[in-house]
């Protein structure tokens, strides 16, 4: 009987003896071996080739992972291969945050399957004809160097125009054909020829290019990409995400790093698992990045004082400088919160799992221990790198109900040992806050509740609970402690700053208050207490809505900065964001700064990051503003969609803005914003009086000003644009026409009876 042929096996090359067994090969050795032996396509093959065994396996795996992150190797499941090399002439994009004196770039197009984009050093000499800057796209000649590892440098040949992102809109198909409803309110609808629809269907959110047709050069749209269908997918937020170019898909390398991350051990950390810290968050919170604890201070020198601990998730232990996770977190800058989804700064493996302070689970943290006196003033503080175990996960409502005498089965055992001391410490801190006098501008925020299909089911103003104020006050104290520690250690950091109101805004506020018979001091230096005094007076005179709106408008916008100029709204000399590193890159930078300043580990702030702090501050301030705009636009669209079935209905609202072109009105019940064109108001000639923030009739003195309550009828709703148009049904208040200043400023457009423009 003939013997069965032996199964063919993969031929393995003999182990390399070009280096001493038991030592790690260099990066050059690994690339050279893979070039010479293409069949080396896995960790085991490479380990056997280089004679790696025993204790050397772990550092060898780390080396391969580093090479993958550096762009030398690419991985697909268990296979490893060399990444593709760049052509001799390549289009490169220089990041907007690149150092102008040491430019680098990445390929404009790159297949993620090939691994990380290779970093290219851009060489610009003093005599160069082409001198690019951060944010430019260039055509460059590439040099990969002579070694087996490509070390890319580029000589710019030409600065290229970056292609503009196509216009975004919703496709509508009816009997007359297809048209594009643009997302931008300022853009007009365009027809779409049948052959230019591609695979788009009615209701799809699409990206289009604009073409011109006929001798009249009529604009038409051509679909270049179908983004999705917001209605069927229940994701109205997709419109803002794409329109504002918010990154929402994590690159493969980022997800791999997150999945490969393991639990952090106790090594090098203090064990605080005996301290019953708890988390108190909204009931629908998925990640928990702060925990708190308080107890009476037993030091007789601090009678009536407390020890307050705030523990924050140690994101820096998982997100290291220079990694794919770090680069993506910086790019995003912060998480973005929509009614129908969250676009997180970090993958769920990090944000909702390893760094989330889950009940009963060991978690690494950076904690601050604060000694508070009987008047709520902080006497001292210290930072610690710890491991602790959350004793309980509570919602604001649960904790508040327990304190109010309605504990449930979970909070009843916690009331005496944990919750009561927390509230006792908070109430002393609240007294200190009141003496400090931060700006007392507590405006209600509405929350939109969606149903399973992603449509608006309810809109309400959540009750402002003392439990929320407790967490806020303890987080503010922790943020101040972080800034104080880093300043004392003379360590660079990112401040959270809020400038004093500008002279122009203060002048406008004073003029407005004068029109309400309220006075505001003329001192050059204003303090939050000055605003609080006028808010209290307005509350007594039933003018709080008008005054609150204008005080809010007078304030500067908070931002991040590497230089400190204080936080006006909180009335604090120094302030930093430390308490939310899961969702804010600024907090991660502060964590790294504390680690470096206090020698808490080797994963602290690097010299390279310190040099780039001004750029980082500018970038994350921009991403924060982008997130706020996206959240506001999405709420506008959801509310417009909700009200689209109520055309003709009447609502009560409040004037939120007065301009030359008309009035902005915010509905009291839903918070939806809409517009009333000036041409549709009354039977008089109306002009915009800036110092009154009002439209005033020349003949009758009828005035509509910010804060006035009015009745309106809904005439039109445009859900895609998030726009509403109202008809004014109320009469205005009467002011003496002679009291309106004339001649000092050019009058706004005025209108004749029934809206005929003069």
XYZ file of C-alpha atoms in Angstrom:
758
model
C 0.000 0.000 0.000
C 1.489 3.281 -1.063
C 2.323 5.764 1.637
C 0.192 8.864 1.744
C 2.123 11.946 0.681
C 3.245 14.198 3.511
C 1.218 17.348 3.926
C 3.019 20.404 2.594
C 4.023 22.759 5.349
C 5.088 26.360 5.300
C 8.881 26.577 5.037
C 10.325 28.598 7.852
C 13.650 30.394 7.504
C 16.435 29.494 9.871
C 16.832 31.700 12.912
C 19.001 34.689 12.284
C 22.391 34.663 14.031
C 23.318 38.242 13.114
C 22.927 39.305 16.729
C 23.273 37.847 20.205
C 20.474 35.478 21.204
C 18.522 36.814 24.164
C 18.638 40.429 23.054
C 15.960 42.354 21.189
C 16.535 42.938 17.477
C 16.592 46.508 16.242
C 13.825 47.998 14.145
C 16.186 47.825 11.153
C 16.777 44.094 11.760
C 13.024 43.401 11.821
C 12.276 45.343 8.638
C 15.285 43.804 6.853
C 14.176 40.293 7.838
C 10.613 40.891 6.625
C 11.935 42.316 3.360
C 14.206 39.306 2.791
C 11.646 36.761 4.041
C 8.070 37.871 3.117
C 6.708 34.696 4.737
C 7.462 36.190 8.173
C 3.961 37.513 8.694
C 3.194 36.906 12.352
C 4.535 37.467 15.860
C 5.392 33.775 16.308
C 7.253 33.614 13.009
C 9.288 36.691 13.861
C 9.978 35.493 17.409
C 11.237 32.144 16.130
C 13.318 33.829 13.431
C 15.099 35.994 15.993
C 15.341 33.329 18.681
C 13.039 35.164 21.072
C 11.777 33.102 23.999
C 11.056 33.267 27.699
C 11.123 36.687 29.331
C 11.980 38.367 26.025
C 8.582 37.647 24.480
C 6.783 40.531 26.202
C 9.305 43.289 25.297
C 9.443 41.874 21.750
C 5.652 42.207 21.443
C 5.912 45.755 22.790
C 8.566 46.551 20.169
C 6.353 45.242 17.349
C 3.416 47.284 18.661
C 5.574 50.411 18.805
C 6.676 49.837 15.210
C 3.031 49.484 14.233
C 2.195 52.774 15.948
C 5.174 54.452 14.266
C 3.903 53.406 10.846
C 6.620 50.848 9.994
C 4.347 47.804 10.291
C 0.689 47.154 9.510
C -1.484 44.454 11.036
C -4.580 42.687 9.741
C -5.888 40.311 12.396
C -2.860 38.130 13.232
C -0.827 38.997 10.149
C 1.912 41.627 10.220
C 3.517 43.193 7.179
C 5.586 46.183 6.167
C 3.554 49.279 5.415
C 3.352 50.668 1.913
C 6.004 53.200 0.964
C 5.274 56.692 -0.282
C 5.744 57.597 -3.955
C 8.602 59.925 -4.896
C 6.127 62.767 -5.427
C 3.217 62.909 -2.978
C 0.476 65.280 -1.838
C 0.898 65.980 1.870
C -1.263 67.710 4.477
C 0.468 69.758 7.150
C -1.589 69.686 10.389
C -2.944 72.990 11.609
C -1.157 72.485 14.948
C 2.256 71.762 13.425
C 5.227 73.703 14.780
C 5.953 76.427 12.153
C 9.681 76.067 12.842
C 9.659 72.275 12.584
C 6.952 71.332 10.085
C 5.690 67.813 9.593
C 2.990 66.360 7.354
C 1.019 63.227 6.501
C -0.092 61.794 3.132
C -3.315 63.407 1.894
C -4.646 59.977 0.920
C -3.812 56.778 2.763
C -5.335 53.313 3.112
C -5.936 52.587 6.809
C -5.299 48.910 6.103
C -1.647 49.867 5.670
C -1.440 51.009 9.286
C -0.748 54.448 10.664
C -0.092 57.299 8.254
C 3.678 57.823 8.029
C 4.931 61.090 9.458
C 6.989 63.159 7.025
C 9.437 65.882 8.055
C 9.012 68.932 5.795
C 12.334 70.589 4.927
C 12.095 74.323 4.257
C 15.329 76.255 3.733
C 15.707 80.019 3.923
C 16.143 80.213 0.148
C 13.241 77.865 -0.670
C 10.798 79.148 -3.296
C 7.905 77.355 -1.624
C 7.375 78.108 2.085
C 4.301 76.278 3.405
C 2.637 76.900 6.773
C 0.567 74.832 9.227
C -2.736 73.802 7.630
C -1.422 73.837 4.034
C -1.641 71.020 1.492
C 1.551 70.659 -0.541
C 2.952 68.677 -3.425
C 6.368 67.458 -2.334
C 9.334 65.357 -3.434
C 9.857 62.492 -0.988
C 13.139 61.028 0.277
C 12.870 57.807 2.305
C 16.530 57.680 3.368
C 19.073 54.929 2.764
C 18.321 52.561 5.638
C 15.888 49.643 5.718
C 13.514 51.776 7.794
C 11.982 54.620 5.779
C 12.679 57.971 7.402
C 10.638 60.318 5.246
C 11.593 63.878 4.464
C 9.880 66.132 1.952
C 10.929 69.110 -0.116
C 7.881 71.240 -1.012
C 7.308 71.771 -4.731
C 3.964 73.569 -4.702
C 1.216 74.676 -2.315
C -2.059 73.059 -3.418
C -5.607 74.289 -2.963
C -7.451 72.118 -0.488
C -10.640 70.826 -2.087
C -13.669 72.373 -0.463
C -16.031 69.977 1.204
C -19.194 69.612 -0.795
C -22.457 71.182 0.288
C -24.631 69.127 2.646
C -28.401 68.758 2.310
C -31.474 66.527 2.334
C -32.864 65.019 -0.877
C -36.575 65.531 -1.510
C -38.236 63.652 -4.385
C -41.743 64.554 -5.538
C -43.819 64.680 -8.733
C -41.662 67.493 -10.118
C -38.412 65.587 -9.628
C -35.625 65.813 -7.088
C -34.347 68.811 -5.167
C -31.834 69.518 -2.422
C -32.931 71.130 0.843
C -29.658 72.689 2.077
C -28.589 72.421 5.693
C -27.265 75.983 5.667
C -30.162 78.398 6.186
C -28.489 80.991 3.950
C -28.366 78.692 0.911
C -31.240 78.190 -1.493
C -32.844 74.975 -2.708
C -31.409 73.429 -5.891
C -32.832 71.001 -8.414
C -31.119 67.635 -8.924
C -31.251 66.104 -12.404
C -32.306 62.468 -12.502
C -28.894 61.307 -13.645
C -27.194 63.170 -10.783
C -29.034 61.433 -7.935
C -26.761 58.421 -7.771
C -28.060 56.028 -5.109
C -29.747 58.758 -3.067
C -33.357 58.284 -2.002
C -35.965 60.616 -0.592
C -34.933 61.875 2.838
C -31.239 60.986 2.510
C -28.584 63.316 3.870
C -26.127 63.775 0.995
C -23.016 65.641 -0.010
C -23.288 67.398 -3.374
C -21.210 69.392 -5.776
C -22.694 72.450 -7.469
C -22.890 72.783 -11.250
C -24.321 75.488 -13.489
C -26.879 74.921 -16.231
C -27.980 76.953 -19.264
C -27.272 80.497 -20.324
C -28.729 81.786 -17.071
C -26.177 79.678 -15.172
C -28.814 78.149 -12.904
C -27.277 76.282 -9.962
C -28.013 72.567 -9.748
C -26.792 69.903 -7.368
C -25.060 66.620 -8.105
C -24.907 63.950 -5.392
C -21.331 62.857 -4.717
C -21.918 60.873 -1.496
C -24.854 59.514 0.495
C -24.224 60.080 4.195
C -27.361 58.430 5.554
C -31.027 58.968 6.296
C -31.508 60.894 9.562
C -35.196 60.035 9.824
C -34.884 56.296 9.335
C -31.750 56.049 11.450
C -33.090 58.331 14.171
C -29.983 60.491 14.047
C -30.708 64.153 13.342
C -27.294 64.825 14.866
C -25.708 63.352 11.715
C -26.449 66.633 9.945
C -24.406 68.707 12.397
C -21.686 66.063 12.612
C -21.089 66.158 8.872
C -21.764 69.846 8.355
C -19.235 70.833 11.048
C -16.837 67.994 10.180
C -16.783 66.422 13.644
C -14.755 63.166 13.694
C -17.115 60.402 14.784
C -15.500 57.176 13.575
C -12.398 55.939 15.349
C -9.522 54.794 13.106
C -8.666 51.105 13.316
C -5.348 51.778 15.060
C -7.120 53.745 17.821
C -9.640 50.959 18.431
C -6.836 48.368 18.501
C -4.925 50.324 21.130
C -8.068 50.637 23.225
C -8.898 46.935 22.962
C -5.322 45.940 23.806
C -5.314 48.047 26.978
C -5.351 46.068 30.217
C -6.246 46.762 33.822
C -3.847 48.954 35.797
C -2.313 47.295 38.842
C -1.625 48.632 42.356
C 2.078 48.982 41.602
C 3.266 52.518 42.321
C -0.131 53.560 43.715
C -1.667 54.096 47.118
C -4.380 51.635 48.112
C -7.508 53.617 49.035
C -10.005 50.803 48.632
C -10.992 51.173 52.294
C -12.372 54.697 51.681
C -16.069 54.586 50.623
C -16.037 57.053 47.737
C -19.247 57.175 45.698
C -20.282 58.468 42.263
C -23.309 60.775 41.856
C -24.324 61.379 38.241
C -27.334 61.849 35.944
C -29.431 58.660 35.804
C -28.536 58.025 32.140
C -24.756 58.520 32.556
C -22.674 55.801 30.884
C -19.259 56.900 32.100
C -18.372 57.963 35.631
C -15.172 59.967 35.899
C -15.506 61.500 39.389
C -16.157 60.132 42.867
C -16.459 61.974 46.171
C -16.139 61.382 49.901
C -16.261 63.576 53.000
C -15.824 63.072 56.704
C -15.433 65.319 59.744
C -11.852 66.375 60.442
C -10.667 64.867 63.734
C -7.896 67.448 64.118
C -8.809 69.577 67.167
C -7.226 72.564 65.430
C -9.907 72.325 62.738
C -13.084 71.961 64.794
C -16.153 71.803 62.558
C -13.986 71.206 59.509
C -14.046 68.345 56.999
C -11.785 66.184 54.884
C -13.108 66.156 51.313
C -11.765 63.750 48.700
C -12.384 64.039 44.973
C -11.111 61.090 42.919
C -10.905 61.384 39.128
C -10.441 58.595 36.589
C -6.745 58.176 35.720
C -7.071 58.448 31.947
C -3.367 59.334 31.649
C -2.516 55.747 32.635
C -4.145 54.528 29.419
C -3.758 57.422 26.980
C -0.025 58.073 26.646
C 1.554 60.973 24.735
C 2.273 60.187 21.090
C -0.002 57.146 20.839
C -2.833 56.761 18.351
C -5.315 57.169 21.233
C -3.682 60.439 22.242
C -3.590 61.838 18.722
C -7.281 61.060 18.189
C -8.270 62.506 21.580
C -6.420 65.717 20.729
C -8.058 65.877 17.283
C -11.529 65.597 18.834
C -10.691 67.845 21.785
C -13.812 66.850 23.715
C -16.881 64.665 23.635
C -19.975 66.041 21.915
C -23.372 65.380 23.500
C -26.534 65.195 21.391
C -30.059 64.190 22.428
C -29.763 61.064 20.262
C -26.092 60.095 20.686
C -22.702 60.942 22.116
C -19.607 61.404 19.966
C -16.976 60.471 22.569
C -13.418 61.744 22.794
C -12.201 58.233 23.640
C -13.388 54.771 22.532
C -15.915 53.023 24.779
C -13.315 50.487 25.915
C -11.572 53.391 27.665
C -14.411 55.814 28.492
C -17.177 53.396 29.522
C -15.054 50.517 30.774
C -11.451 50.808 31.971
C -11.679 54.451 33.095
C -15.288 54.468 34.277
C -15.441 54.438 38.083
C -17.804 51.487 38.298
C -19.400 50.404 41.536
C -17.439 47.696 43.349
C -14.618 47.562 40.765
C -10.965 48.517 41.339
C -10.126 51.635 39.355
C -6.969 53.760 39.057
C -7.461 57.401 39.950
C -5.763 60.686 40.673
C -7.300 61.995 43.875
C -7.096 65.269 45.730
C -7.510 65.308 49.520
C -8.689 68.711 50.753
C -8.875 69.971 54.327
C -11.852 72.352 54.686
C -12.435 74.527 57.749
C -15.761 75.205 59.462
C -16.412 78.176 57.140
C -15.844 76.111 53.997
C -12.414 77.571 53.205
C -9.725 75.197 51.940
C -6.805 75.064 54.398
C -4.588 72.596 52.530
C -4.664 69.888 49.898
C -2.558 67.066 48.445
C -2.706 64.923 45.294
C -2.344 61.131 45.247
C -2.205 58.429 42.590
C -4.410 55.676 43.928
C -6.528 52.611 43.331
C -9.985 52.696 44.926
C -13.298 50.902 44.652
C -16.528 52.895 44.342
C -18.868 52.030 47.200
C -22.001 53.027 45.298
C -23.298 54.468 42.043
C -26.110 56.930 42.714
C -28.146 59.288 40.574
C -28.672 62.911 41.599
C -32.320 62.127 42.254
C -31.497 59.113 44.460
C -29.014 61.011 46.590
C -31.294 64.041 46.918
C -34.298 61.914 47.880
C -32.257 60.255 50.632
C -31.165 63.608 52.064
C -34.766 64.863 51.849
C -35.954 61.954 54.006
C -36.977 59.485 51.285
C -34.134 56.924 51.145
C -34.531 53.741 49.114
C -33.089 50.293 49.813
C -29.720 51.332 48.355
C -29.318 54.766 49.930
C -30.701 53.969 53.411
C -27.482 52.233 54.594
C -25.391 55.024 53.027
C -27.222 57.917 54.627
C -25.437 58.036 57.986
C -21.854 57.066 57.110
C -21.554 58.616 53.607
C -24.304 60.983 52.456
C -24.813 63.068 55.597
C -21.085 63.908 55.947
C -20.985 64.815 52.241
C -23.863 67.258 52.630
C -22.413 68.687 55.849
C -19.122 69.421 54.065
C -20.947 70.871 51.048
C -23.014 73.272 53.122
C -19.890 74.787 54.659
C -18.340 75.055 51.178
C -21.513 76.732 49.918
C -21.138 79.419 52.574
C -17.606 80.098 51.378
C -18.864 80.234 47.797
C -21.511 82.782 48.686
C -18.877 84.972 50.359
C -16.669 84.681 47.266
C -19.572 85.893 45.142
C -19.397 84.153 41.750
C -21.717 85.356 39.002
C -25.225 84.244 39.972
C -26.665 83.728 36.508
C -28.597 80.481 36.811
C -30.427 80.110 33.486
C -32.635 77.017 32.989
C -31.512 74.430 30.436
C -34.145 72.359 28.688
C -33.604 68.682 28.026
C -34.989 67.001 24.908
C -36.217 63.432 25.386
C -36.429 61.249 22.262
C -38.540 58.189 21.570
C -37.261 54.933 20.079
C -37.483 56.323 16.543
C -35.325 59.323 17.432
C -38.171 61.835 17.403
C -38.969 64.310 20.187
C -41.148 62.731 22.862
C -40.831 65.333 25.608
C -39.093 68.597 26.479
C -38.608 69.632 30.076
C -36.416 71.704 32.385
C -34.747 69.313 34.863
C -35.148 70.314 38.490
C -32.043 72.006 39.879
C -31.150 69.755 42.827
C -28.843 70.443 45.736
C -27.064 67.166 44.839
C -26.019 68.763 41.537
C -24.671 71.837 43.311
C -22.750 69.596 45.727
C -20.905 67.845 42.920
C -20.280 71.153 41.114
C -18.833 72.798 44.224
C -16.515 69.888 44.978
C -15.354 69.734 41.358
C -14.620 73.485 41.374
C -12.578 73.075 44.562
C -10.598 70.217 42.969
C -9.967 72.267 39.825
C -8.665 75.182 41.883
C -6.400 72.838 43.856
C -4.910 71.488 40.604
C -4.132 74.984 39.319
C -2.623 76.036 42.666
C -0.402 72.958 42.861
C 0.957 73.365 39.352
C 1.586 77.080 39.820
C 3.413 76.398 43.095
C 5.563 73.784 41.336
C 6.171 76.236 38.471
C 4.825 73.654 36.031
C 3.222 74.666 32.729
C -0.478 73.960 32.477
C -3.659 74.829 30.614
C -5.850 77.280 32.506
C -9.595 77.581 32.139
C -9.993 81.337 31.802
C -12.922 83.736 31.560
C -12.098 87.356 30.816
C -13.851 90.399 32.245
C -16.560 91.940 30.032
C -15.289 94.357 27.392
C -15.840 98.108 27.714
C -18.132 98.092 24.666
C -20.374 95.375 26.100
C -20.558 97.108 29.455
C -21.571 100.360 27.753
C -24.360 98.563 25.872
C -25.540 96.929 29.109
C -25.610 100.257 30.968
C -27.666 101.882 28.197
C -30.133 98.998 28.227
C -30.506 99.062 32.014
C -31.066 102.815 31.921
C -33.995 102.227 29.543
C -35.479 99.972 32.256
C -34.859 102.608 34.957
C -32.094 100.466 36.465
C -28.631 101.813 37.164
C -25.278 100.072 36.835
C -22.087 101.543 38.270
C -19.680 103.329 35.953
C -16.508 101.971 37.571
C -13.892 100.724 35.105
C -13.256 97.538 37.115
C -16.394 95.450 37.510
C -16.808 92.364 39.653
C -19.350 89.525 39.619
C -20.974 91.049 42.696
C -21.868 94.126 40.619
C -23.854 91.946 38.243
C -25.415 89.985 41.102
C -26.634 93.237 42.655
C -28.402 94.322 39.471
C -29.854 90.818 38.956
C -31.301 90.884 42.467
C -32.872 94.325 41.826
C -34.314 93.120 38.490
C -35.806 90.109 40.254
C -37.592 92.419 42.687
C -38.912 94.600 39.835
C -40.099 91.586 37.741
C -37.551 92.402 35.033
C -35.284 89.403 35.569
C -35.860 87.894 32.090
C -34.748 91.039 30.257
C -31.793 91.680 32.544
C -30.579 88.058 32.664
C -30.474 87.884 28.860
C -28.459 91.093 28.581
C -26.086 90.215 31.428
C -25.395 86.915 29.696
C -24.673 88.719 26.423
C -22.254 91.059 28.161
C -20.011 88.213 29.290
C -16.868 87.052 27.496
C -16.602 83.447 26.353
C -14.623 81.062 28.555
C -11.694 79.335 26.871
C -8.407 77.532 27.475
C -5.102 79.367 27.644
C -1.503 78.598 28.633
C -1.339 81.980 30.366
C -3.554 82.896 33.296
C -5.917 85.848 33.466
C -8.386 84.379 35.946
C -11.972 83.216 35.784
C -14.327 86.188 36.074
C -17.583 84.240 36.260
C -16.401 82.048 39.150
C -14.504 84.978 40.708
C -11.332 82.889 40.960
C -7.735 84.001 40.432
C -6.614 80.638 39.061
C -8.632 77.771 37.675
C -7.938 74.654 35.596
C -10.036 71.760 34.321
C -8.993 68.575 36.149
C -12.207 66.658 36.789
C -13.323 65.282 33.389
C -10.402 63.703 31.488
C -12.708 61.125 29.872
C -14.473 63.847 27.879
C -12.052 66.831 27.788
C -8.489 66.842 26.483
C -7.666 69.876 28.667
C -8.169 67.762 31.799
C -5.886 65.041 30.448
C -3.141 67.658 29.962
C -3.615 68.846 33.570
C -3.410 65.227 34.812
C -0.132 64.726 32.947
C 1.187 67.994 34.363
C 0.388 66.838 37.924
C 2.030 63.462 37.312
C 5.208 65.174 36.104
C 5.237 67.894 38.792
C 4.615 65.520 41.709
C 6.723 62.634 40.347
C 3.722 60.286 40.275
C 4.900 58.230 37.293
C 6.675 58.243 33.946
C 3.559 59.102 31.913
C 3.478 62.811 32.716
C 3.584 65.900 30.525
C 6.453 65.841 28.032
C 8.718 68.708 27.012
C 7.213 68.518 23.523
C 3.705 68.984 24.922
C 4.821 71.904 27.077
C 6.221 73.661 24.006
C 2.903 73.183 22.210
C 0.586 74.317 25.018
C -0.393 77.576 23.243
C -1.386 75.609 20.135
C -3.196 72.951 22.195
C -5.141 75.652 24.055
C -6.237 77.298 20.821
C -7.221 73.995 19.213
C -9.321 72.634 22.083
C -11.034 76.016 22.531
C -12.071 75.730 18.885
C -13.304 72.134 19.263
C -15.318 73.193 22.320
C -17.011 75.971 20.348
C -17.647 73.525 17.494
C -19.296 71.093 19.925
C -21.520 73.810 21.388
C -22.609 74.888 17.909
C -23.325 71.292 16.873
C -25.398 70.641 19.998
C -27.374 73.875 19.514
C -28.004 73.229 15.804
C -29.197 69.692 16.506
C -31.609 70.882 19.185
C -32.958 73.506 16.765
C -33.564 70.850 14.094
C -35.253 68.443 16.493
C -37.535 71.170 17.819
C -38.380 72.398 14.314
C -39.238 68.838 13.324
C -41.372 68.457 16.468
C -43.301 71.671 15.716
C -43.662 71.041 11.962
C -46.994 69.295 12.637
C -48.299 72.318 14.572
C -48.423 74.949 11.809
C -51.066 77.540 12.708
C -50.883 76.835 16.430
C -50.463 79.695 18.908
C -47.739 79.798 21.562
C -46.441 82.048 24.297
C -42.834 83.124 23.925
C -40.251 85.626 25.041
C -38.352 88.059 22.823
C -34.713 86.863 22.853
C -33.289 89.300 20.316
C -34.124 92.487 18.430
C -32.374 93.383 15.180
C -32.980 95.651 12.203
C -34.593 92.810 10.310
C -36.955 91.618 13.026
C -37.478 89.885 16.363
C -36.201 86.550 17.638
C -38.629 84.753 19.932
C -38.039 81.745 22.202
C -41.133 79.690 23.016
C -41.727 79.302 26.747
C -42.869 75.678 26.662
C -40.289 74.105 24.366
C -37.460 76.634 24.189
C -37.628 76.579 20.388
C -36.288 79.713 18.699
C -38.003 81.414 15.769
C -38.042 84.682 13.860
C -40.608 87.410 13.178
C -39.690 89.610 10.166
C -39.975 93.324 10.935
C -42.084 93.799 7.795
C -44.912 91.781 9.396
C -45.120 93.717 12.680
C -47.988 96.125 13.348
C -49.181 99.235 11.496
C -46.321 101.572 12.329
C -42.823 102.458 11.198
C -40.478 100.382 13.331
C -36.823 101.058 13.908
C -34.174 99.182 15.850
C -33.153 101.138 18.961
C -29.906 99.541 20.058
C -29.665 101.026 23.554
C -33.142 99.632 24.323
C -32.534 96.330 22.488
C -35.966 96.848 20.939
C -37.991 97.599 17.835
C -39.925 100.818 18.461
C -42.761 102.346 16.437
C -42.025 105.923 15.333
C -45.645 107.129 15.585
C -47.132 105.097 18.424
C -44.065 104.359 20.542
C -45.081 100.692 20.571
C -41.976 98.739 21.610
C -40.928 95.095 21.556
C -37.780 94.524 23.559
C -35.661 91.651 24.843
C -37.443 89.773 27.635
C -40.984 90.806 26.654
C -43.557 88.011 26.801
C -45.515 87.751 23.529
C -48.082 85.521 21.836
C -47.119 84.180 18.406
C -48.556 81.956 15.693
C -46.349 79.393 13.940
C -46.371 80.037 10.189
C -43.510 77.915 8.900
C -41.103 75.207 10.094
C -37.962 74.079 8.249
C -36.617 71.036 10.153
C -33.469 70.575 8.046
C -32.358 74.141 8.676
C -33.751 74.176 12.225
C -35.705 77.367 11.455
C -39.138 78.582 12.550
C -41.116 81.646 11.392
C -43.742 83.245 13.589
C -46.508 85.838 13.297
C -46.717 88.313 16.181
C -50.152 88.410 17.841
C -49.413 90.569 20.893
C -49.249 94.307 21.268
C -46.038 95.850 22.556
C -45.462 98.100 25.525
C -45.729 101.858 25.014
C -42.801 104.211 25.325
C -42.778 107.919 24.589
C -41.613 108.376 20.982
C -39.660 111.436 22.114
C -37.677 109.288 24.553
C -36.153 107.303 21.703
C -32.789 108.711 20.728
C -32.693 109.923 17.149
C -29.942 111.116 14.945
C -27.122 109.648 17.036
C -27.075 106.499 14.933
C -28.207 105.695 11.463
C -31.783 104.385 11.723
C -32.616 100.852 10.743
C -34.955 99.969 7.940
C -38.443 101.230 8.611
C -41.706 99.876 7.307
C -45.016 101.391 6.344
C -48.502 100.122 7.129
C -48.992 96.403 6.460
C -45.308 95.908 5.890
C -44.710 98.090 2.825
C -41.115 99.192 2.926
C -40.531 102.954 2.738
